[in-house]
């Protein structure tokens, strides 16, 4: 993207144009991905695909700040969403202190926090103090240990009611958009229709206001597991492994370097 999208144009895109969000964790990929994405999310999923951990819980604020800085440097014209890691927004004061740190140490355009109505007071405190917030409702990866796994939401009337309450509470608290993860598609549509801010889905079907995918999933680089909602647009793992095998073979046979690679 040549010009950074603004919060007001993100809000105006609802019902007009689906938003494209993708994760990035470093400058190299941020630059490549920024050409076609409206928003880059520096997700705490980096703790899994980049740092090799089994979930996102152990991601830290300094770690996220490091990666947000790298992404902002690689894609200075992109709208960058900084995920606030587990434990950094346990109450209003902590949330504001840590979000200010994120804003002061990086060029992030907003923070993202997981939670619905239970986090509305925190979202309001941040937005009241000049921190733009992207919400995150539905399946909450930071709750994986307390919930005993990744559970798709919206399967019962109670869950549907709660999700609609969550979305409305986050909107009323001042969030300018929200991610909705792992929600039954027909419920996701109802939730999307219930609010006036864009709802960006991941595993939430097509009737939302945009989509987000983890870049290493959609490029087929992450091999450990593939969630049902991921489409692999590239068989990245095979391409990378084949290329490195080719290189190793050529080093062994001395086919590399050739004269054109030699001083
Ligand atoms: O951390 C992340 O990458 C996310 C996406 C799954 C939305 O929160």
Short mmCIF file of C-alpha atoms and ligand atoms in Angstrom, two decimals:
data_model
loop_
_atom_site.label_atom_id
_atom_site.label_comp_id
_atom_site.label_asym_id
_atom_site.label_seq_id
_atom_site.Cartn_x
_atom_site.Cartn_y
_atom_site.Cartn_z
CA UNK A 1 0.00 0.00 0.00
CA UNK A 2 1.48 3.35 -0.96
CA UNK A 3 -0.53 5.46 1.54
CA UNK A 4 -1.37 4.42 5.09
CA UNK A 5 -5.07 3.66 5.61
CA UNK A 6 -6.62 5.77 8.40
CA UNK A 7 -8.91 4.77 11.24
CA UNK A 8 -11.73 6.77 9.68
CA UNK A 9 -11.34 5.01 6.32
CA UNK A 10 -11.19 1.65 8.10
CA UNK A 11 -14.51 2.47 9.79
CA UNK A 12 -16.02 3.73 6.53
CA UNK A 13 -15.09 0.52 4.72
CA UNK A 14 -17.80 -1.43 6.56
CA UNK A 15 -20.31 -2.66 4.03
CA UNK A 16 -18.29 -1.09 1.19
CA UNK A 17 -15.02 -3.00 0.82
CA UNK A 18 -13.69 -6.05 2.70
CA UNK A 19 -10.56 -5.25 4.71
CA UNK A 20 -7.39 -7.30 4.20
CA UNK A 21 -5.36 -7.93 7.35
CA UNK A 22 -2.34 -10.22 7.59
CA UNK A 23 0.20 -10.86 10.31
CA UNK A 24 3.89 -10.05 9.99
CA UNK A 25 6.65 -10.30 12.56
CA UNK A 26 9.70 -8.83 10.84
CA UNK A 27 10.74 -6.09 8.43
CA UNK A 28 11.48 -8.44 5.51
CA UNK A 29 8.02 -10.00 5.36
CA UNK A 30 6.25 -6.79 6.42
CA UNK A 31 7.63 -5.06 3.32
CA UNK A 32 6.55 -7.90 1.03
CA UNK A 33 3.09 -8.33 2.56
CA UNK A 34 2.36 -4.62 2.83
CA UNK A 35 1.88 -4.32 -0.93
CA UNK A 36 -1.52 -6.02 -0.78
CA UNK A 37 -2.71 -5.69 2.82
CA UNK A 38 -4.71 -2.84 4.36
CA UNK A 39 -3.49 -3.63 7.86
CA UNK A 40 -0.57 -5.59 9.30
CA UNK A 41 -1.12 -7.35 12.61
CA UNK A 42 1.92 -8.06 14.73
CA UNK A 43 0.11 -10.90 16.45
CA UNK A 44 1.30 -12.70 19.54
CA UNK A 45 0.96 -15.79 17.31
CA UNK A 46 4.62 -14.97 16.61
CA UNK A 47 5.33 -16.76 19.89
CA UNK A 48 4.27 -19.98 18.15
CA UNK A 49 5.30 -19.68 14.52
CA UNK A 50 8.38 -17.50 15.12
CA UNK A 51 9.54 -18.42 18.64
CA UNK A 52 8.49 -22.09 18.48
CA UNK A 53 6.36 -22.11 21.65
CA UNK A 54 3.20 -24.20 21.96
CA UNK A 55 0.86 -21.25 22.60
CA UNK A 56 0.83 -17.45 22.81
CA UNK A 57 0.79 -17.15 26.60
CA UNK A 58 4.51 -16.66 27.15
CA UNK A 59 4.87 -13.76 24.70
CA UNK A 60 6.12 -10.67 26.54
CA UNK A 61 5.76 -6.93 26.07
CA UNK A 62 9.48 -6.38 25.21
CA UNK A 63 9.24 -9.23 22.66
CA UNK A 64 6.15 -7.68 21.04
CA UNK A 65 7.77 -4.21 21.02
CA UNK A 66 10.83 -5.66 19.28
CA UNK A 67 8.71 -7.23 16.52
CA UNK A 68 6.39 -4.22 16.13
CA UNK A 69 9.45 -2.03 15.62
CA UNK A 70 10.77 -4.39 12.95
CA UNK A 71 7.42 -4.43 11.13
CA UNK A 72 7.03 -0.64 11.29
CA UNK A 73 10.54 -0.25 9.87
CA UNK A 74 9.84 -2.66 7.01
CA UNK A 75 6.40 -1.27 6.16
CA UNK A 76 6.38 2.40 7.20
CA UNK A 77 3.26 3.13 5.15
CA UNK A 78 1.22 0.29 6.61
CA UNK A 79 -1.38 0.53 9.35
CA UNK A 80 0.17 -1.60 12.11
CA UNK A 81 -1.89 -3.34 14.80
CA UNK A 82 0.15 -4.30 17.88
CA UNK A 83 -1.11 -7.28 19.86
CA UNK A 84 -0.91 -6.77 23.61
CA UNK A 85 0.39 -10.00 25.12
CA UNK A 86 -1.14 -12.07 27.90
CA UNK A 87 -1.01 -10.41 31.32
CA UNK A 88 -0.37 -6.88 30.07
CA UNK A 89 -3.97 -5.63 30.36
CA UNK A 90 -5.25 -7.29 33.53
CA UNK A 91 -6.77 -3.99 34.70
CA UNK A 92 -7.24 -0.44 33.38
CA UNK A 93 -4.05 0.96 34.90
CA UNK A 94 -1.80 -1.87 33.67
CA UNK A 95 -3.41 -1.75 30.24
CA UNK A 96 -2.83 1.97 29.87
CA UNK A 97 0.74 1.85 31.21
CA UNK A 98 1.68 -1.02 28.87
CA UNK A 99 -0.13 0.41 25.85
CA UNK A 100 1.62 3.75 26.38
CA UNK A 101 4.90 1.86 26.42
CA UNK A 102 3.95 0.17 23.15
CA UNK A 103 2.96 3.53 21.60
CA UNK A 104 6.05 5.37 22.86
CA UNK A 105 8.54 2.72 21.79
CA UNK A 106 7.02 1.89 18.38
CA UNK A 107 5.07 3.47 15.55
CA UNK A 108 2.08 1.11 16.09
CA UNK A 109 -1.23 2.64 15.02
CA UNK A 110 -3.35 0.77 17.54
CA UNK A 111 -3.25 -2.02 20.08
CA UNK A 112 -5.34 -5.21 20.02
CA UNK A 113 -6.65 -6.81 23.17
CA UNK A 114 -8.59 -10.04 23.58
CA UNK A 115 -11.95 -10.08 25.35
CA UNK A 116 -15.54 -8.89 25.14
CA UNK A 117 -17.89 -7.21 27.61
CA UNK A 118 -15.53 -8.19 30.43
CA UNK A 119 -12.82 -5.99 28.89
CA UNK A 120 -15.07 -3.05 27.90
CA UNK A 121 -13.91 -0.85 30.80
CA UNK A 122 -10.30 -1.42 29.75
CA UNK A 123 -11.03 -0.61 26.09
CA UNK A 124 -12.80 2.59 27.20
CA UNK A 125 -9.90 3.62 29.44
CA UNK A 126 -7.45 3.16 26.55
CA UNK A 127 -9.57 4.98 23.96
CA UNK A 128 -10.30 7.80 26.45
CA UNK A 129 -6.53 8.24 26.75
CA UNK A 130 -5.61 8.38 23.08
CA UNK A 131 -4.86 4.72 22.40
CA UNK A 132 -6.78 3.33 19.42
CA UNK A 133 -8.06 -0.18 20.10
CA UNK A 134 -8.88 -3.13 17.87
CA UNK A 135 -10.96 -5.64 19.86
CA UNK A 136 -10.72 -9.43 19.59
CA UNK A 137 -13.77 -11.56 20.42
CA UNK A 138 -14.83 -15.18 19.95
CA UNK A 139 -12.09 -17.77 20.31
CA UNK A 140 -9.40 -16.11 22.43
CA UNK A 141 -6.00 -17.80 22.02
CA UNK A 142 -4.74 -16.23 25.26
CA UNK A 143 -7.44 -18.24 27.11
CA UNK A 144 -6.31 -21.59 25.68
CA UNK A 145 -5.02 -22.91 29.00
CA UNK A 146 -7.98 -21.74 31.10
CA UNK A 147 -10.45 -23.08 28.50
CA UNK A 148 -8.57 -26.35 27.96
CA UNK A 149 -8.08 -25.93 24.21
CA UNK A 150 -9.15 -23.86 21.21
CA UNK A 151 -12.96 -23.96 21.14
CA UNK A 152 -15.10 -22.65 18.27
CA UNK A 153 -17.69 -20.20 19.63
CA UNK A 154 -21.35 -19.54 18.82
CA UNK A 155 -22.55 -23.12 19.05
CA UNK A 156 -25.30 -22.49 21.62
CA UNK A 157 -27.94 -19.72 21.96
CA UNK A 158 -26.15 -18.59 25.16
CA UNK A 159 -22.82 -18.26 23.35
CA UNK A 160 -24.48 -16.38 20.50
CA UNK A 161 -26.12 -13.96 22.95
CA UNK A 162 -22.80 -13.45 24.75
CA UNK A 163 -20.91 -12.80 21.49
CA UNK A 164 -23.41 -10.14 20.43
CA UNK A 165 -23.13 -8.52 23.86
CA UNK A 166 -19.32 -8.67 23.57
CA UNK A 167 -19.28 -7.03 20.14
CA UNK A 168 -21.67 -4.26 21.21
CA UNK A 169 -19.74 -3.62 24.43
CA UNK A 170 -16.42 -3.32 22.60
CA UNK A 171 -17.97 -0.94 20.07
CA UNK A 172 -19.59 1.18 22.81
CA UNK A 173 -16.22 1.33 24.61
CA UNK A 174 -14.67 3.04 21.59
CA UNK A 175 -12.90 0.30 19.62
CA UNK A 176 -12.68 1.23 15.93
CA UNK A 177 -12.74 -2.36 14.67
CA UNK A 178 -12.49 -5.88 16.03
CA UNK A 179 -11.12 -9.27 15.11
CA UNK A 180 -13.60 -12.13 15.52
CA UNK A 181 -12.00 -15.55 15.69
CA UNK A 182 -13.38 -19.08 15.48
CA UNK A 183 -17.13 -18.37 15.33
CA UNK A 184 -19.83 -20.33 13.48
CA UNK A 185 -20.40 -18.51 10.20
CA UNK A 186 -24.14 -17.81 10.55
CA UNK A 187 -23.60 -16.37 14.04
CA UNK A 188 -20.63 -14.36 12.79
CA UNK A 189 -22.93 -12.68 10.26
CA UNK A 190 -25.43 -11.72 12.97
CA UNK A 191 -22.64 -10.28 15.13
CA UNK A 192 -21.21 -8.35 12.18
CA UNK A 193 -24.66 -6.91 11.46
CA UNK A 194 -25.15 -5.95 15.11
CA UNK A 195 -22.32 -3.39 15.18
CA UNK A 196 -21.34 -0.39 13.04
CA UNK A 197 -17.57 -0.93 13.21
CA UNK A 198 -15.76 -3.42 10.94
CA UNK A 199 -15.52 -7.01 12.14
CA UNK A 200 -12.48 -8.77 10.69
CA UNK A 201 -12.93 -12.52 10.71
CA UNK A 202 -10.56 -15.44 11.10
CA UNK A 203 -12.38 -18.73 11.00
CA UNK A 204 -15.66 -16.81 11.02
CA UNK A 205 -16.93 -17.37 7.48
CA UNK A 206 -17.36 -14.94 4.63
CA UNK A 207 -20.12 -12.63 5.94
CA UNK A 208 -17.82 -10.35 7.91
CA UNK A 209 -16.14 -7.04 7.03
CA UNK A 210 -12.70 -8.44 6.21
CA UNK A 211 -10.35 -11.34 6.82
CA UNK A 212 -7.12 -11.87 8.72
CA UNK A 213 -4.72 -14.78 8.36
CA UNK A 214 -1.40 -15.60 9.98
CA UNK A 215 1.15 -15.13 7.17
CA UNK A 216 3.13 -18.27 7.96
CA UNK A 217 -0.08 -20.32 7.78
CA UNK A 218 -1.29 -18.87 4.47
CA UNK A 219 2.14 -19.17 2.89
CA UNK A 220 2.34 -22.81 3.99
CA UNK A 221 5.48 -22.22 6.06
CA UNK A 222 4.11 -23.42 9.40
CA UNK A 223 3.94 -27.21 9.30
CA UNK A 224 3.01 -28.17 12.87
CA UNK A 225 -0.75 -28.01 12.26
CA UNK A 226 -3.19 -26.32 9.87
CA UNK A 227 -6.48 -25.01 11.28
CA UNK A 228 -9.58 -25.70 9.13
CA UNK A 229 -10.01 -21.99 8.32
CA UNK A 230 -6.54 -21.62 6.75
CA UNK A 231 -6.13 -21.62 3.00
CA UNK A 232 -2.55 -22.21 1.92
CA UNK A 233 -1.82 -19.84 -0.97
CA UNK A 234 1.70 -21.22 -1.30
CA UNK A 235 3.44 -24.47 -0.39
CA UNK A 236 6.15 -22.41 1.28
CA UNK A 237 7.65 -25.19 3.40
CA UNK A 238 8.28 -27.41 0.36
CA UNK A 239 9.66 -24.53 -1.70
CA UNK A 240 12.05 -23.47 1.06
CA UNK A 241 13.21 -27.01 1.84
CA UNK A 242 13.73 -27.81 -1.85
CA UNK A 243 15.73 -24.62 -2.35
CA UNK A 244 17.97 -25.30 0.65
CA UNK A 245 18.45 -28.94 -0.45
CA UNK A 246 19.45 -27.67 -3.89
CA UNK A 247 21.94 -25.27 -2.28
CA UNK A 248 23.35 -28.03 -0.04
CA UNK A 249 23.74 -30.37 -3.03
CA UNK A 250 25.53 -27.66 -5.02
CA UNK A 251 27.88 -26.88 -2.12
CA UNK A 252 28.68 -30.60 -1.84
CA UNK A 253 29.30 -30.99 -5.57
CA UNK A 254 31.06 -27.59 -5.81
CA UNK A 255 28.52 -26.50 -8.47
CA UNK A 256 28.18 -23.35 -6.32
CA UNK A 257 29.67 -20.77 -6.38
CA UNK A 258 30.18 -20.28 -10.11
CA UNK A 259 32.31 -17.63 -11.72
CA UNK A 260 29.47 -15.03 -11.66
CA UNK A 261 29.31 -15.39 -7.85
CA UNK A 262 33.05 -15.02 -7.41
CA UNK A 263 35.19 -11.87 -6.90
O1 LIG B 1 -1.95 -13.34 17.21
C1 LIG B 1 -2.52 -13.36 16.12
O2 LIG B 1 -1.92 -13.59 15.06
C2 LIG B 1 -3.96 -13.09 16.12
C3 LIG B 1 -4.71 -13.54 14.92
C4 LIG B 1 -4.97 -15.01 15.05
C5 LIG B 1 -5.95 -12.76 14.72
O3 LIG B 1 -4.48 -12.61 17.07
#
